[in-house]
Amino acid sequence: MQSDIVVPAFEMDCRDWLVVTSEDLGHTEDLDGAPVLATLSTAVAAEDELHSISGVLMVGLLDDDVPPAIEVREGAVAAEMLDVDSDAGTSRFLLPCPDGKLALVAEFDLRADAGGRVRHRIEELMASFRWSA
């Protein structure tokens, strides 16, 4: 018996971000076998440079092999995963669904260096995440 997996609705403050869905691009895409819900892009101005930031929002199944994570902010849904195997140029955040079976995973490219402004922009976005009722 096959059933559809339903991800609950969520809210994020994306005012500083451009959000593009796979449907907007005209195709569905997987990243490491996980369905991509959206691609997120923004830019941070620092001195005389403009630093671009990109990330993806994916769906994943929660299991017992979830790496340790630290809350972005007290009471926030999102937690930054402390994955020792991950590339130093990326940062991953875990956003578990209320039922505990599924999660959203947000992965960001951190190669842009804007004196901490890049990390702040990402953390603000992740702290704004809420599951809708």
PDB file of C-alpha atoms in Angstrom:
ATOM      1  CA  MET A   1       0.000   0.000   0.000  1.00  0.00           C
ATOM      2  CA  GLN A   2       1.438   3.354  -1.002  1.00  0.00           C
ATOM      3  CA  SER A   3       0.437   6.655   0.513  1.00  0.00           C
ATOM      4  CA  ASP A   4       1.510  10.214  -0.121  1.00  0.00           C
ATOM      5  CA  ILE A   5       3.750  11.922   2.370  1.00  0.00           C
ATOM      6  CA  VAL A   6       2.256  15.232   3.409  1.00  0.00           C
ATOM      7  CA  VAL A   7       4.485  17.959   4.783  1.00  0.00           C
ATOM      8  CA  PRO A   8       2.603  20.380   7.056  1.00  0.00           C
ATOM      9  CA  ALA A   9       2.438  24.024   6.017  1.00  0.00           C
ATOM     10  CA  PHE A  10       5.059  26.356   7.404  1.00  0.00           C
ATOM     11  CA  GLU A  11       5.870  30.046   7.617  1.00  0.00           C
ATOM     12  CA  MET A  12       9.211  31.811   7.227  1.00  0.00           C
ATOM     13  CA  ASP A  13      10.098  35.471   7.017  1.00  0.00           C
ATOM     14  CA  CYS A  14      11.601  35.515   3.506  1.00  0.00           C
ATOM     15  CA  ARG A  15      11.533  39.280   2.936  1.00  0.00           C
ATOM     16  CA  ASP A  16      15.300  39.360   2.283  1.00  0.00           C
ATOM     17  CA  TRP A  17      15.270  36.158   0.239  1.00  0.00           C
ATOM     18  CA  LEU A  18      14.260  35.120  -3.254  1.00  0.00           C
ATOM     19  CA  VAL A  19      12.394  31.791  -3.085  1.00  0.00           C
ATOM     20  CA  VAL A  20      12.176  29.617  -6.183  1.00  0.00           C
ATOM     21  CA  THR A  21      10.347  26.287  -6.200  1.00  0.00           C
ATOM     22  CA  SER A  22      11.153  23.322  -8.415  1.00  0.00           C
ATOM     23  CA  GLU A  23       7.881  23.924 -10.243  1.00  0.00           C
ATOM     24  CA  ASP A  24       8.972  27.516 -10.952  1.00  0.00           C
ATOM     25  CA  LEU A  25      12.079  26.079 -12.596  1.00  0.00           C
ATOM     26  CA  GLY A  26       9.955  23.611 -14.581  1.00  0.00           C
ATOM     27  CA  HIS A  27      11.339  20.428 -13.054  1.00  0.00           C
ATOM     28  CA  THR A  28      11.514  18.428  -9.877  1.00  0.00           C
ATOM     29  CA  GLU A  29      14.890  17.988  -8.324  1.00  0.00           C
ATOM     30  CA  ASP A  30      16.450  15.807  -5.680  1.00  0.00           C
ATOM     31  CA  LEU A  31      19.585  16.522  -3.699  1.00  0.00           C
ATOM     32  CA  ASP A  32      21.256  13.448  -2.232  1.00  0.00           C
ATOM     33  CA  GLY A  33      17.958  11.582  -2.732  1.00  0.00           C
ATOM     34  CA  ALA A  34      15.878  14.179  -0.840  1.00  0.00           C
ATOM     35  CA  PRO A  35      13.140  16.144  -2.621  1.00  0.00           C
ATOM     36  CA  VAL A  36      13.967  19.852  -2.919  1.00  0.00           C
ATOM     37  CA  LEU A  37      11.044  22.112  -1.971  1.00  0.00           C
ATOM     38  CA  ALA A  38      12.708  25.420  -2.735  1.00  0.00           C
ATOM     39  CA  THR A  39      15.931  27.170  -3.561  1.00  0.00           C
ATOM     40  CA  LEU A  40      16.659  30.248  -1.446  1.00  0.00           C
ATOM     41  CA  SER A  41      18.902  33.133  -2.539  1.00  0.00           C
ATOM     42  CA  THR A  42      19.895  36.472  -1.063  1.00  0.00           C
ATOM     43  CA  ALA A  43      22.744  38.943  -1.120  1.00  0.00           C
ATOM     44  CA  VAL A  44      24.585  40.796   1.641  1.00  0.00           C
ATOM     45  CA  ALA A  45      26.380  44.087   1.046  1.00  0.00           C
ATOM     46  CA  ALA A  46      29.695  44.479   2.839  1.00  0.00           C
ATOM     47  CA  GLU A  47      32.022  47.412   2.208  1.00  0.00           C
ATOM     48  CA  ASP A  48      32.433  47.578  -1.578  1.00  0.00           C
ATOM     49  CA  GLU A  49      31.342  43.990  -2.253  1.00  0.00           C
ATOM     50  CA  LEU A  50      28.106  42.116  -2.709  1.00  0.00           C
ATOM     51  CA  HIS A  51      28.095  38.562  -1.312  1.00  0.00           C
ATOM     52  CA  SER A  52      25.524  36.094  -2.594  1.00  0.00           C
ATOM     53  CA  ILE A  53      24.113  33.327  -0.434  1.00  0.00           C
ATOM     54  CA  SER A  54      22.193  30.323  -1.664  1.00  0.00           C
ATOM     55  CA  GLY A  55      20.521  27.412   0.013  1.00  0.00           C
ATOM     56  CA  VAL A  56      18.046  24.621  -0.513  1.00  0.00           C
ATOM     57  CA  LEU A  57      15.076  23.466   1.518  1.00  0.00           C
ATOM     58  CA  MET A  58      14.626  19.666   1.367  1.00  0.00           C
ATOM     59  CA  VAL A  59      12.315  17.057   2.869  1.00  0.00           C
ATOM     60  CA  GLY A  60      13.821  14.247   4.909  1.00  0.00           C
ATOM     61  CA  LEU A  61      12.782  11.333   7.097  1.00  0.00           C
ATOM     62  CA  LEU A  62      13.886  11.432  10.714  1.00  0.00           C
ATOM     63  CA  ASP A  63      15.679   8.370  11.995  1.00  0.00           C
ATOM     64  CA  ASP A  64      18.048   7.451  14.813  1.00  0.00           C
ATOM     65  CA  ASP A  65      21.109   8.750  12.935  1.00  0.00           C
ATOM     66  CA  VAL A  66      20.326  12.457  13.289  1.00  0.00           C
ATOM     67  CA  PRO A  67      23.530  14.350  14.148  1.00  0.00           C
ATOM     68  CA  PRO A  68      23.614  16.545  17.237  1.00  0.00           C
ATOM     69  CA  ALA A  69      22.164  20.025  16.736  1.00  0.00           C
ATOM     70  CA  ILE A  70      22.034  23.379  18.518  1.00  0.00           C
ATOM     71  CA  GLU A  71      18.884  25.555  18.570  1.00  0.00           C
ATOM     72  CA  VAL A  72      19.255  28.675  16.453  1.00  0.00           C
ATOM     73  CA  ARG A  73      17.528  30.657  19.177  1.00  0.00           C
ATOM     74  CA  GLU A  74      15.752  29.622  22.363  1.00  0.00           C
ATOM     75  CA  GLY A  75      12.304  28.283  21.460  1.00  0.00           C
ATOM     76  CA  ALA A  76      13.094  28.127  17.730  1.00  0.00           C
ATOM     77  CA  VAL A  77      12.060  25.131  15.642  1.00  0.00           C
ATOM     78  CA  ALA A  78      15.309  25.193  13.658  1.00  0.00           C
ATOM     79  CA  ALA A  79      18.537  23.762  14.990  1.00  0.00           C
ATOM     80  CA  GLU A  80      21.940  23.868  13.319  1.00  0.00           C
ATOM     81  CA  MET A  81      23.294  20.375  12.794  1.00  0.00           C
ATOM     82  CA  LEU A  82      26.800  19.713  14.051  1.00  0.00           C
ATOM     83  CA  ASP A  83      27.823  17.287  11.349  1.00  0.00           C
ATOM     84  CA  VAL A  84      31.539  16.551  11.545  1.00  0.00           C
ATOM     85  CA  ASP A  85      31.452  15.086   8.018  1.00  0.00           C
ATOM     86  CA  SER A  86      29.974  18.170   6.364  1.00  0.00           C
ATOM     87  CA  ASP A  87      31.939  20.531   4.171  1.00  0.00           C
ATOM     88  CA  ALA A  88      33.242  23.587   6.051  1.00  0.00           C
ATOM     89  CA  GLY A  89      31.628  25.750   3.359  1.00  0.00           C
ATOM     90  CA  THR A  90      28.087  24.615   4.193  1.00  0.00           C
ATOM     91  CA  SER A  91      25.733  24.829   7.134  1.00  0.00           C
ATOM     92  CA  ARG A  92      22.698  22.566   7.672  1.00  0.00           C
ATOM     93  CA  PHE A  93      19.628  23.178   9.765  1.00  0.00           C
ATOM     94  CA  LEU A  94      17.066  20.624  10.931  1.00  0.00           C
ATOM     95  CA  LEU A  95      13.394  21.614  11.175  1.00  0.00           C
ATOM     96  CA  PRO A  96      11.487  18.586  12.535  1.00  0.00           C
ATOM     97  CA  CYS A  97       7.770  18.265  11.762  1.00  0.00           C
ATOM     98  CA  PRO A  98       5.420  18.263  14.737  1.00  0.00           C
ATOM     99  CA  ASP A  99       4.690  14.537  14.237  1.00  0.00           C
ATOM    100  CA  GLY A 100       8.405  13.728  14.540  1.00  0.00           C
ATOM    101  CA  LYS A 101       8.528  11.504  11.432  1.00  0.00           C
ATOM    102  CA  LEU A 102       9.551  14.031   8.792  1.00  0.00           C
ATOM    103  CA  ALA A 103      11.778  17.059   8.815  1.00  0.00           C
ATOM    104  CA  LEU A 104      12.801  19.863   6.579  1.00  0.00           C
ATOM    105  CA  VAL A 105      16.520  20.292   6.094  1.00  0.00           C
ATOM    106  CA  ALA A 106      17.923  23.643   5.043  1.00  0.00           C
ATOM    107  CA  GLU A 107      21.442  23.639   3.630  1.00  0.00           C
ATOM    108  CA  PHE A 108      23.297  26.888   2.925  1.00  0.00           C
ATOM    109  CA  ASP A 109      26.505  27.695   1.095  1.00  0.00           C
ATOM    110  CA  LEU A 110      28.738  29.679   3.471  1.00  0.00           C
ATOM    111  CA  ARG A 111      31.617  30.444   1.133  1.00  0.00           C
ATOM    112  CA  ALA A 112      30.645  34.124   1.009  1.00  0.00           C
ATOM    113  CA  ASP A 113      32.490  36.023   3.742  1.00  0.00           C
ATOM    114  CA  ALA A 114      30.857  39.275   4.784  1.00  0.00           C
ATOM    115  CA  GLY A 115      32.119  39.622   8.345  1.00  0.00           C
ATOM    116  CA  GLY A 116      29.393  37.566  10.020  1.00  0.00           C
ATOM    117  CA  ARG A 117      26.539  39.215   8.099  1.00  0.00           C
ATOM    118  CA  VAL A 118      26.007  36.080   6.001  1.00  0.00           C
ATOM    119  CA  ARG A 119      25.594  33.855   9.058  1.00  0.00           C
ATOM    120  CA  HIS A 120      23.324  36.439  10.700  1.00  0.00           C
ATOM    121  CA  ARG A 121      21.054  36.570   7.614  1.00  0.00           C
ATOM    122  CA  ILE A 122      20.753  32.758   7.609  1.00  0.00           C
ATOM    123  CA  GLU A 123      20.150  32.511  11.360  1.00  0.00           C
ATOM    124  CA  GLU A 124      17.422  35.171  11.209  1.00  0.00           C
ATOM    125  CA  LEU A 125      15.668  33.228   8.450  1.00  0.00           C
ATOM    126  CA  MET A 126      15.909  29.946  10.365  1.00  0.00           C
ATOM    127  CA  ALA A 127      14.750  31.563  13.637  1.00  0.00           C
ATOM    128  CA  SER A 128      11.632  32.866  11.832  1.00  0.00           C
ATOM    129  CA  PHE A 129      10.517  29.340  10.851  1.00  0.00           C
ATOM    130  CA  ARG A 130       7.171  28.181  12.310  1.00  0.00           C
ATOM    131  CA  TRP A 131       4.863  25.271  11.522  1.00  0.00           C
ATOM    132  CA  SER A 132       1.389  26.486  10.568  1.00  0.00           C
ATOM    133  CA  ALA A 133      -1.717  25.205  12.301  1.00  0.00           C
TER     134      ALA A 133
END
